[in-house]
XYZ file of C-alpha atoms in Angstrom:
695
model
C 114.169 131.142 -19.444
C 112.418 133.577 -16.705
C 110.987 136.714 -17.427
C 114.330 139.160 -16.371
C 116.496 137.044 -18.151
C 114.728 137.679 -21.930
C 114.154 141.790 -21.052
C 118.068 141.270 -19.482
C 118.982 139.828 -23.526
C 116.331 142.400 -25.031
C 117.941 145.321 -23.249
C 121.797 143.480 -24.386
C 120.784 143.580 -27.781
C 119.551 146.105 -28.504
C 121.643 148.284 -26.273
C 124.223 147.221 -28.718
C 122.502 148.214 -32.166
C 123.581 151.715 -31.383
C 127.546 150.780 -31.766
C 126.298 148.870 -35.396
C 124.338 151.730 -36.371
C 127.634 154.288 -35.842
C 129.890 151.654 -37.670
C 127.629 152.058 -40.948
C 127.658 155.624 -40.342
C 131.300 155.841 -40.187
C 132.106 153.110 -43.335
C 129.601 155.745 -45.509
C 131.112 159.176 -44.346
C 134.157 160.321 -46.522
C 136.177 162.668 -44.067
C 138.479 163.779 -46.669
C 135.511 164.088 -49.720
C 133.528 166.439 -46.726
C 136.318 169.310 -46.479
C 136.900 169.026 -50.594
C 133.390 169.917 -50.451
C 134.042 172.775 -48.135
C 136.473 174.045 -49.169
C 135.265 174.313 -53.040
C 132.204 176.081 -51.353
C 134.560 178.791 -50.412
C 134.035 178.061 -46.395
C 137.485 177.658 -45.469
C 137.136 180.100 -42.620
C 134.341 177.893 -41.343
C 135.982 176.550 -38.131
C 134.946 172.937 -39.498
C 137.966 173.571 -42.093
C 140.106 174.787 -39.835
C 140.114 171.752 -38.156
C 140.481 168.694 -40.888
C 143.037 166.805 -39.375
C 140.970 166.683 -36.195
C 138.143 165.585 -37.496
C 139.934 162.482 -39.126
C 141.386 161.961 -36.417
C 137.742 161.528 -34.895
C 136.376 159.638 -37.740
C 138.587 156.943 -36.273
C 137.725 157.167 -32.054
C 134.538 156.660 -33.656
C 135.709 153.146 -34.814
C 137.051 152.326 -31.164
C 134.095 153.688 -29.090
C 131.830 151.458 -31.648
C 133.940 148.573 -30.404
C 134.105 149.625 -27.344
C 130.130 149.610 -27.194
C 129.818 146.425 -28.994
C 132.484 144.868 -25.825
C 131.607 146.508 -22.839
C 129.952 144.379 -20.380
C 125.797 145.002 -19.933
C 126.618 146.603 -16.595
C 128.742 149.189 -17.445
C 126.295 149.671 -20.999
C 123.357 150.642 -18.912
C 126.190 153.230 -16.785
C 127.350 154.548 -19.688
C 124.290 154.861 -21.521
C 122.361 157.135 -18.190
C 126.070 158.613 -17.803
C 124.936 160.294 -21.960
C 121.002 160.486 -20.689
C 122.386 163.193 -17.765
C 123.966 165.324 -20.044
C 121.724 164.723 -22.863
C 119.424 166.582 -19.720
C 121.372 168.541 -18.773
C 121.638 170.493 -22.235
C 117.776 170.630 -22.694
C 117.753 171.851 -18.636
C 119.295 175.019 -20.503
C 117.078 175.582 -22.748
C 114.599 174.959 -21.048
C 115.887 177.473 -17.922
C 114.762 179.896 -20.878
C 111.061 180.292 -20.247
C 109.971 177.984 -17.517
C 110.915 176.999 -14.049
C 108.500 174.476 -12.941
C 109.853 172.691 -16.003
C 114.058 173.112 -14.894
C 112.863 171.829 -11.890
C 111.627 168.636 -13.308
C 115.058 168.443 -14.969
C 116.936 168.465 -12.765
C 114.815 166.722 -10.487
C 115.205 163.925 -13.050
C 118.885 164.564 -12.821
C 119.722 163.456 -10.043
C 116.954 160.527 -10.315
C 119.162 159.110 -13.169
C 122.743 160.281 -11.398
C 120.889 157.676 -8.174
C 121.934 161.142 -5.681
C 119.722 163.234 -3.454
C 121.464 166.533 -3.669
C 119.171 167.848 -6.466
C 121.254 171.034 -6.247
C 124.349 169.920 -7.948
C 121.833 169.896 -11.084
C 120.141 173.482 -9.736
C 122.568 175.839 -11.949
C 120.537 176.684 -14.090
C 117.705 178.244 -11.536
C 119.525 181.230 -10.944
C 119.501 183.388 -14.141
C 115.878 182.320 -13.269
C 115.521 183.482 -9.841
C 117.744 186.249 -10.510
C 115.187 187.457 -13.502
C 112.118 187.425 -10.652
C 114.381 189.315 -8.171
C 114.497 191.963 -10.783
C 118.107 191.994 -10.942
C 119.565 194.534 -14.123
C 120.070 192.768 -16.825
C 123.832 192.829 -16.845
C 123.761 190.825 -14.306
C 121.542 188.212 -15.045
C 124.072 187.442 -18.137
C 126.924 187.202 -15.879
C 124.254 184.723 -13.586
C 123.759 182.900 -16.988
C 127.209 182.742 -17.471
C 128.602 181.430 -14.079
C 125.822 179.146 -13.826
C 127.242 177.391 -17.363
C 130.884 177.221 -15.429
C 128.779 175.798 -12.251
C 127.600 172.727 -14.457
C 131.012 172.259 -17.187
C 133.467 172.381 -13.984
C 131.064 169.549 -12.281
C 131.129 167.889 -15.216
C 135.030 167.919 -15.328
C 134.850 167.235 -11.674
C 132.962 163.839 -12.398
C 135.136 162.716 -15.408
C 138.308 163.569 -14.052
C 137.472 161.178 -10.411
C 136.525 158.184 -13.449
C 139.361 159.548 -15.314
C 140.973 155.859 -14.487
C 137.604 154.042 -14.858
C 138.230 152.574 -18.833
C 141.801 151.696 -17.852
C 141.115 149.742 -14.960
C 138.625 147.906 -17.239
C 141.122 147.158 -19.980
C 143.308 146.247 -17.442
C 140.746 143.932 -15.756
C 139.074 142.593 -19.183
C 142.354 142.047 -19.984
C 143.470 139.685 -16.245
C 140.069 138.040 -17.451
C 141.208 137.287 -21.140
C 144.536 135.367 -20.251
C 143.152 133.816 -17.467
C 140.627 132.289 -19.487
C 143.178 131.696 -22.657
C 145.612 129.935 -20.160
C 142.219 127.170 -18.818
C 140.138 126.270 -22.123
C 141.978 127.822 -24.711
C 141.093 130.757 -27.951
C 138.227 128.109 -28.975
C 136.634 128.569 -25.522
C 136.782 132.632 -26.004
C 135.421 133.131 -28.607
C 132.383 130.573 -27.664
C 132.765 132.597 -24.723
C 132.143 136.338 -26.095
C 129.690 134.500 -29.195
C 127.061 133.572 -27.211
C 127.650 136.808 -24.494
C 127.246 139.565 -27.504
C 124.663 137.440 -29.242
C 126.111 138.904 -32.726
C 124.157 136.639 -34.519
C 120.986 138.741 -33.184
C 122.727 141.823 -33.321
C 123.835 142.194 -36.440
C 119.766 140.354 -37.717
C 118.308 143.671 -35.904
C 121.172 146.195 -37.088
C 119.791 144.683 -40.437
C 116.206 144.657 -40.120
C 115.774 148.359 -38.656
C 118.179 149.506 -41.651
C 116.431 147.759 -43.782
C 112.662 149.413 -42.976
C 114.795 152.922 -42.829
C 114.562 151.862 -45.973
C 111.432 151.156 -46.821
C 110.203 153.714 -44.775
C 112.280 156.320 -46.741
C 110.411 155.383 -50.392
C 107.294 154.827 -49.332
C 107.115 158.148 -47.519
C 108.303 160.139 -50.841
C 106.170 158.959 -52.988
C 102.604 159.713 -53.527
C 100.921 156.520 -56.037
C 100.489 153.604 -55.146
C 103.266 150.838 -56.400
C 102.305 147.638 -58.735
C 103.339 144.196 -57.972
C 106.016 144.447 -60.393
C 107.581 147.917 -58.676
C 106.977 146.226 -55.529
C 109.553 143.162 -56.353
C 111.754 145.775 -57.700
C 111.678 148.139 -54.477
C 112.054 144.898 -52.368
C 115.367 144.012 -54.569
C 116.939 147.870 -54.693
C 116.447 148.207 -50.811
C 117.656 144.877 -49.780
C 121.246 145.448 -52.003
C 121.144 149.292 -50.295
C 120.974 147.080 -47.287
C 123.739 145.462 -47.976
C 126.491 148.255 -49.372
C 128.738 148.076 -46.284
C 130.469 144.717 -44.620
C 128.340 145.544 -41.660
C 125.329 145.481 -43.857
C 126.321 142.616 -45.175
C 127.191 140.376 -42.554
C 123.409 141.415 -41.017
C 121.867 139.892 -44.467
C 124.196 136.953 -44.027
C 123.228 136.309 -40.608
C 119.140 137.667 -41.584
C 118.648 135.280 -43.914
C 120.202 132.439 -41.892
C 117.700 132.789 -39.540
C 114.871 132.978 -42.229
C 116.188 130.041 -43.423
C 115.721 128.249 -39.705
C 113.033 129.464 -39.054
C 111.706 127.647 -43.140
C 113.092 124.472 -41.805
C 111.563 125.135 -38.277
C 108.017 125.409 -39.920
C 108.767 122.325 -42.038
C 109.484 119.766 -39.051
C 106.278 121.577 -37.557
C 103.896 120.831 -40.064
C 105.261 117.206 -40.660
C 105.394 116.403 -36.891
C 103.941 119.157 -34.580
C 105.528 119.214 -31.796
C 106.910 115.706 -32.032
C 110.236 117.927 -34.193
C 111.044 120.273 -30.772
C 111.800 117.065 -29.001
C 113.996 115.612 -31.324
C 115.941 118.394 -33.239
C 118.508 118.265 -35.609
C 121.239 120.078 -35.364
C 122.031 119.978 -38.745
C 119.814 122.211 -39.761
C 119.825 125.646 -39.023
C 120.214 127.770 -41.846
C 124.010 128.197 -41.437
C 124.751 126.905 -44.967
C 122.391 129.382 -46.748
C 123.915 132.124 -44.500
C 127.549 130.382 -45.417
C 126.495 130.020 -48.887
C 125.186 134.470 -50.111
C 128.097 134.999 -47.943
C 131.171 133.355 -49.582
C 128.995 134.043 -53.159
C 129.192 137.955 -52.193
C 132.648 137.904 -51.453
C 133.500 135.870 -54.364
C 131.340 138.364 -56.696
C 132.402 141.673 -54.699
C 128.686 142.503 -53.962
C 129.955 145.744 -52.421
C 131.928 147.909 -54.595
C 128.954 147.542 -57.377
C 126.530 149.673 -58.539
C 122.910 149.428 -56.402
C 121.283 148.449 -60.168
C 123.819 145.221 -60.256
C 123.652 144.751 -57.262
C 120.367 143.514 -57.391
C 120.163 142.040 -60.310
C 123.289 140.228 -58.221
C 121.297 139.664 -55.712
C 118.571 138.048 -57.053
C 120.821 134.977 -58.584
C 122.200 135.074 -55.422
C 118.751 134.618 -53.555
C 117.718 131.721 -56.114
C 120.966 129.870 -55.017
C 120.204 130.616 -51.380
C 116.131 129.100 -51.962
C 117.265 126.518 -53.529
C 119.815 125.266 -50.882
C 116.430 125.950 -48.895
C 114.599 123.600 -50.706
C 117.506 120.759 -50.467
C 117.548 121.200 -47.088
C 113.240 120.728 -46.550
C 113.590 117.882 -49.035
C 116.510 116.204 -46.767
C 113.478 117.078 -43.836
C 110.688 114.925 -45.571
C 111.964 112.199 -47.549
C 113.217 109.808 -43.837
C 109.694 111.104 -42.708
C 107.683 109.891 -45.580
C 109.556 106.865 -46.234
C 109.005 105.797 -42.979
C 105.018 106.681 -43.103
C 104.762 104.335 -45.600
C 106.958 101.255 -43.996
C 104.633 102.140 -40.918
C 101.373 101.007 -40.633
C 100.097 104.379 -39.021
C 96.962 105.106 -41.326
C 96.632 108.622 -39.777
C 94.848 110.687 -42.971
C 96.218 113.705 -41.606
C 99.728 112.973 -41.356
C 99.901 111.011 -44.781
C 98.063 114.446 -46.200
C 100.714 116.976 -44.464
C 103.467 114.386 -46.132
C 101.953 114.075 -49.342
C 101.350 117.818 -50.106
C 105.071 118.895 -49.143
C 106.265 116.321 -51.391
C 103.770 117.787 -53.770
C 104.852 121.486 -52.989
C 108.784 120.125 -53.174
C 108.458 118.636 -56.389
C 106.182 121.784 -58.171
C 107.814 124.562 -56.832
C 111.859 123.951 -58.014
C 110.361 123.126 -61.482
C 108.221 126.465 -61.173
C 110.997 128.448 -60.349
C 113.863 126.835 -63.075
C 111.238 127.941 -65.449
C 111.149 131.631 -64.265
C 115.093 131.591 -64.541
C 114.866 130.916 -67.605
C 112.416 133.203 -68.580
C 114.105 136.504 -67.081
C 117.597 135.615 -67.299
C 120.527 134.921 -70.077
C 121.707 131.156 -69.219
C 125.454 131.141 -68.340
C 127.265 128.567 -65.696
C 126.443 129.666 -62.346
C 121.965 129.741 -63.582
C 122.883 126.306 -65.224
C 123.693 124.517 -61.537
C 121.038 126.143 -60.085
C 118.546 125.157 -62.576
C 120.190 121.697 -62.657
C 120.023 121.821 -58.388
C 116.377 122.834 -58.899
C 115.623 119.664 -61.220
C 117.954 116.932 -59.062
C 115.421 118.165 -55.626
C 112.272 117.178 -58.186
C 114.132 114.223 -59.317
C 114.671 113.103 -55.924
C 110.945 113.778 -54.706
C 109.797 112.637 -57.263
C 111.409 109.157 -56.532
C 110.625 109.663 -52.383
C 106.946 109.716 -54.099
C 107.609 106.472 -55.909
C 108.519 104.399 -53.184
C 106.364 105.711 -50.694
C 103.356 104.871 -53.333
C 105.245 101.065 -53.430
C 105.034 101.161 -49.904
C 101.126 102.233 -49.760
C 100.467 99.853 -52.093
C 101.735 96.676 -50.148
C 100.296 98.486 -47.759
C 96.998 97.433 -48.839
C 97.661 93.608 -50.211
C 98.362 92.940 -46.556
C 101.239 90.053 -47.833
C 104.984 91.300 -48.405
C 106.293 91.216 -51.596
C 109.365 89.300 -51.989
C 111.045 91.041 -54.355
C 110.242 94.210 -53.313
C 113.339 95.036 -52.575
C 114.597 94.850 -56.559
C 111.487 96.928 -57.053
C 112.429 99.675 -54.807
C 116.272 99.083 -56.428
C 114.934 99.712 -59.711
C 113.575 103.051 -59.154
C 116.302 104.230 -56.802
C 118.573 103.305 -59.922
C 116.338 105.231 -61.732
C 116.622 108.834 -60.825
C 119.988 108.268 -59.476
C 120.833 107.945 -63.175
C 119.281 110.482 -64.369
C 120.674 112.850 -61.020
C 123.849 111.448 -63.586
C 123.307 112.076 -66.450
C 121.779 116.189 -65.455
C 125.486 116.097 -63.335
C 127.052 115.369 -66.786
C 125.751 118.081 -68.784
C 126.130 120.640 -66.320
C 130.243 119.051 -66.888
C 129.693 119.801 -70.284
C 128.364 122.792 -70.590
C 130.903 124.330 -68.073
C 133.655 122.936 -69.854
C 132.370 123.849 -73.859
C 131.744 127.010 -71.705
C 135.854 127.385 -70.582
C 136.787 126.028 -73.624
C 135.820 128.458 -75.987
C 134.468 131.624 -73.604
C 136.052 133.124 -71.120
C 137.969 131.373 -68.688
C 137.928 131.916 -65.140
C 140.004 130.493 -62.248
C 136.500 130.467 -60.109
C 135.044 128.937 -62.926
C 137.198 126.452 -63.827
C 137.372 125.395 -59.790
C 133.647 124.883 -59.764
C 133.919 123.137 -62.449
C 136.600 120.634 -60.877
C 134.368 120.219 -57.489
C 131.061 120.317 -58.973
C 132.763 116.651 -61.268
C 134.603 115.099 -58.694
C 131.846 114.820 -56.196
C 128.445 114.924 -58.309
C 130.238 112.968 -61.112
C 132.923 110.780 -60.008
C 131.968 110.152 -57.196
C 127.980 109.164 -57.600
C 129.359 106.776 -61.017
C 131.921 105.056 -58.257
C 129.087 104.624 -55.186
C 126.805 103.856 -57.785
C 129.493 101.134 -59.566
C 129.774 99.650 -55.697
C 126.095 99.434 -55.504
C 125.982 97.473 -58.771
C 128.866 94.841 -57.669
C 128.058 94.486 -54.804
C 124.196 93.251 -55.558
C 125.840 91.325 -58.438
C 128.113 90.125 -55.513
C 125.047 89.114 -53.688
C 122.820 87.738 -56.765
C 125.659 85.107 -57.418
C 125.852 83.467 -53.948
C 122.048 83.235 -53.440
C 122.030 81.483 -57.517
C 125.104 79.293 -56.212
C 122.840 78.073 -53.408
C 120.457 74.414 -53.733
C 116.966 75.697 -53.841
C 114.981 73.792 -51.001
C 112.433 71.096 -51.770
C 108.905 70.394 -50.344
C 109.485 67.679 -48.935
C 112.744 69.373 -47.022
C 110.434 72.747 -45.758
C 108.514 70.305 -44.400
C 110.892 68.524 -42.327
C 112.365 72.003 -42.025
C 108.982 73.574 -40.639
C 110.112 76.814 -39.248
C 110.075 80.953 -40.591
C 112.574 82.696 -42.184
C 114.965 83.943 -39.204
C 115.761 87.529 -40.904
C 112.087 88.488 -42.251
C 109.789 85.743 -39.420
C 107.530 85.234 -42.097
C 106.378 81.223 -43.320
C 108.898 79.956 -45.993
C 107.016 78.656 -48.933
C 110.857 78.133 -51.087
C 113.724 78.502 -49.561
C 117.643 78.435 -50.400
C 120.355 76.266 -48.063
C 122.573 77.800 -46.682
C 126.602 75.305 -46.362
C 125.743 75.198 -42.795
C 122.014 74.287 -43.735
C 119.792 76.859 -42.769
C 117.094 77.212 -44.862
C 115.954 81.675 -45.986
C 114.164 83.371 -47.955
C 116.124 84.077 -51.289
C 115.523 87.755 -51.237
C 115.755 88.071 -47.376
C 119.515 86.632 -48.018
C 120.028 88.453 -50.677
C 119.273 92.166 -48.794
C 121.558 90.075 -45.621
C 124.249 89.483 -47.974
C 124.251 93.200 -48.943
C 125.113 94.122 -45.448
C 128.468 90.996 -44.527
C 129.256 88.285 -46.162
C 128.040 85.576 -42.898
C 125.336 83.479 -42.200
C 122.803 85.188 -40.353
C 122.673 82.779 -37.643
C 125.991 81.035 -37.592
C 127.969 84.324 -38.793
C 130.002 82.150 -41.504
C 131.559 83.020 -44.399
C 129.109 82.432 -47.185
C 131.054 81.287 -50.509
C 129.983 81.265 -53.933
C 130.762 77.570 -55.402
C 133.196 79.468 -57.650
C 135.541 80.095 -54.750
C 137.389 77.991 -53.096
C 135.780 75.231 -50.969
C 135.831 75.866 -47.219
C 135.630 74.064 -44.030
C 133.213 76.804 -43.204
C 130.567 76.322 -46.538
C 130.649 72.014 -45.382
C 127.229 70.808 -43.785
C 126.586 70.426 -40.681
C 126.757 66.573 -40.983
C 128.915 63.794 -39.146
C 131.216 63.335 -42.586
C 134.565 64.221 -43.763
C 134.763 67.092 -46.567
C 135.592 65.970 -50.565
C 139.170 67.314 -50.634
C 138.615 70.823 -53.552
C 141.365 68.401 -55.443
C 140.652 65.272 -57.319
C 143.697 65.068 -58.462
C 145.534 65.438 -55.494
C 143.554 62.834 -53.932
C 145.243 60.104 -55.701
C 148.835 61.299 -55.099
C 149.851 58.283 -51.845
C 146.400 58.118 -49.978
C 145.276 55.246 -49.356
C 142.288 54.482 -47.353
C 141.344 52.296 -44.391
C 138.678 49.686 -44.342
C 139.101 47.464 -47.816
C 136.612 45.149 -48.840
C 137.283 40.906 -48.524
C 139.093 39.746 -51.875
C 141.621 41.616 -54.435
C 139.391 45.046 -54.648
C 140.525 48.763 -54.829
C 140.348 51.366 -52.789
C 138.774 54.535 -53.731
C 138.482 57.561 -52.405
C 136.195 60.398 -53.506
C 135.433 57.777 -55.822
C 138.641 58.293 -57.152
C 140.811 54.294 -57.287
C 144.559 54.536 -54.689
C 146.874 52.875 -56.104
C 148.973 50.749 -53.936
C 145.706 50.221 -51.981
C 144.340 46.129 -52.628
C 145.116 43.862 -49.826
C 144.057 40.170 -48.949
C 142.695 39.225 -45.507
C 146.083 36.835 -45.253
C 148.287 39.538 -46.317
C 151.009 40.168 -42.775
C 152.536 43.896 -42.201
C 155.738 44.452 -43.571
C 157.005 45.685 -40.099
C 155.600 44.301 -37.002
C 157.413 46.802 -34.434
C 155.634 49.636 -36.543
C 152.870 47.985 -36.151
C 153.196 47.128 -32.506
C 154.291 50.944 -32.207
C 151.155 52.292 -34.031
C 148.977 50.049 -31.012
C 151.371 51.320 -28.770
C 150.316 55.532 -28.889
C 146.666 54.156 -29.493
C 146.407 53.070 -25.814
C 148.550 56.238 -24.527
C 146.419 58.207 -26.059
C 142.766 56.995 -25.467
C 139.628 57.473 -26.259
C 139.592 61.473 -25.001
C 142.738 62.276 -26.491
C 142.175 59.975 -29.402
C 138.454 62.257 -29.856
C 140.841 64.939 -29.131
C 143.379 64.121 -31.971
C 140.291 63.693 -35.079
C 138.845 67.075 -34.333
C 142.814 68.726 -34.345
C 143.604 67.026 -37.792
C 140.056 67.804 -38.466
C 141.112 71.483 -37.977
C 144.334 70.848 -39.199
C 142.950 69.697 -42.952
C 140.404 72.630 -42.744
C 142.521 74.956 -42.513
C 144.646 74.447 -45.703
C 147.836 72.826 -43.557
C 150.513 71.096 -45.966
C 149.705 68.156 -48.252
C 150.953 65.804 -46.480
C 149.915 67.185 -42.903
C 145.903 66.578 -44.114
C 146.994 63.246 -45.782
C 148.549 62.146 -42.253
C 145.915 63.064 -40.301
C 143.101 61.111 -42.658
C 145.613 57.702 -42.503
C 145.720 58.180 -38.804
C 141.997 58.775 -38.762
C 141.214 55.789 -40.740
C 143.529 53.350 -38.439
C 141.852 54.840 -35.790
C 138.853 53.263 -36.969
C 139.992 49.554 -38.212
C 141.749 49.137 -35.046
C 139.089 47.778 -33.878
C 138.484 45.093 -36.878
C 140.540 41.958 -36.155
C 140.457 41.614 -39.821
C 141.511 44.568 -41.413
C 145.189 44.430 -41.809
C 145.833 47.124 -44.192
C 146.031 48.891 -40.801
C 149.362 48.310 -40.320
C 150.426 49.431 -43.455
C 148.340 52.706 -42.663
C 150.449 53.096 -38.969
C 153.458 52.427 -41.286
C 153.054 55.317 -43.572
C 152.084 57.456 -40.494
C 155.039 57.069 -38.969
C 157.146 57.826 -41.857
C 155.097 60.619 -43.184
C 155.244 61.843 -39.327
C 158.681 62.106 -39.663
C 159.100 63.967 -42.796
C 156.504 66.153 -42.297
C 156.198 66.927 -38.602
C 152.241 67.661 -38.690
C 151.531 70.095 -35.533
C 148.186 68.681 -35.248
C 149.388 65.268 -35.110
C 151.460 65.455 -32.728
């Protein structure tokens, strides 16, 4: 931003601050009580009392004028201030012309410069009485000349106002036309954002409130001669803030001031941790608006404006404690990922580690000290307990962050990874999460007891309900889901077989997750080797193999084709009892032997070498079908049969596919007389079940 733009921005804010000051004065000024004081003081003949209702109307005109000054464009605002300055100079000219001619000439020159004209005589009417006095004109004539000069100046002012009478109307008409166009094209939201950016309302109200606060401090110290003690300074600080938030406008100024203070503190926190790199990837979440909105909601809810100064200062001290607790929580949200990333990385910069650890120690000690001070100075109630619990939770979170940071640093010193590091971190996080949950339960229990046995309020009940839902119910639900997910992952890991030393030697590879050598590993159903800890971390995210992305199911669940080893064998039937129901397997040995399938005898499977087919036509039909399919299509049918069986089709379909595959294998052996039986059963089964995989 160039210097000219910066000056214009400062000028834009500075010229609008008087409008907020005028609103503040008009809000504090009670016209009715003012005229009642005049009436009680027996000053009914006072001109102000005679024009009482006119003054009342002017009171509301002042509000309109303030809003006009607030919303007027910068160029027209500068012109308006120049006109006001010209009027002030003319008034000064009337005063100065009584004594000095030279000063009158200076005033005329200044007026011509401000009005940007070379006709100085327009502003020289006050010189006439002085010139007449120098010319020894009689006194009566000088009085007449003075009145003429005043009338001439007044006529000039009236002429100027008459020529510019329609300027406000034209400005309002132009502004209305522009507003309608913007609303039609961009909408009301864009219009509001544009006005917000042009008027710079946050900075404007902040400057207004700082001026009020400075005037309040100045008026206090200017009226005292003795030095003030430290306790008195704290009381002065709180009472000055309370005096400067007695109107809605000053309250808005305090809200924006607190927002900017919070933004400055969070920016310093980022700069302390990361240096100038913090401004390169700035987070839009930590803008200080949370603290400003918090103080606005609490002030409106508690009726801060309507209280007396002492009560307002007491309530403001509690509200400021809430704001400080919110700022500390935001600082922790900034520091937590940076500290953990620094501990997990191999950055050996001592200065970075010192900054991170020192900030964590500050966030550990200061909230606890603040909770102690609240307990010392205030009587305990539900609202103060919420503030104390927030401070305690901040300290607990910082303690958990420091413990994890220390664990990371210990692992870095050991120079070798720890396979159960994830379990240790989980236990640390679980411990302080459990403590947070217990603190939230204590707050809810205290709030419920205070509501039941104490004074019941709608706001208190609402806060208890919101606190119970977000800080108790949701935390308990998330913790239980995390526990179930971890337990499921542990069960899956336990159900997987452990690789032996011989298998690891034959595998001779690294873990595909952590890229480290494997001294111990588990084998997935798809025959992939991983560290048990690495695979468990992976299962926290998704239940698939990291390499082939096949679903990983525990042994307690039904078997699936994706869980079978990647070998050229058929998967076992998950229900052995069903395998024996009319499922003969080809390939009977010589003599009378019982054919088994997966170790289960199959009825009616005995066959002799001299046995003949029951139906030769079916055998010929099956052989013709094989010749028609060909070798390539036969393989396709085999794969389709396998997929049909894996997908869990009907029992008849799976059995037909299995018999069809066995018939293909036994067709090349002339001594396999059982193939005819399989072909016959295949034909009958096809007619009954119409298996889509074999057709």
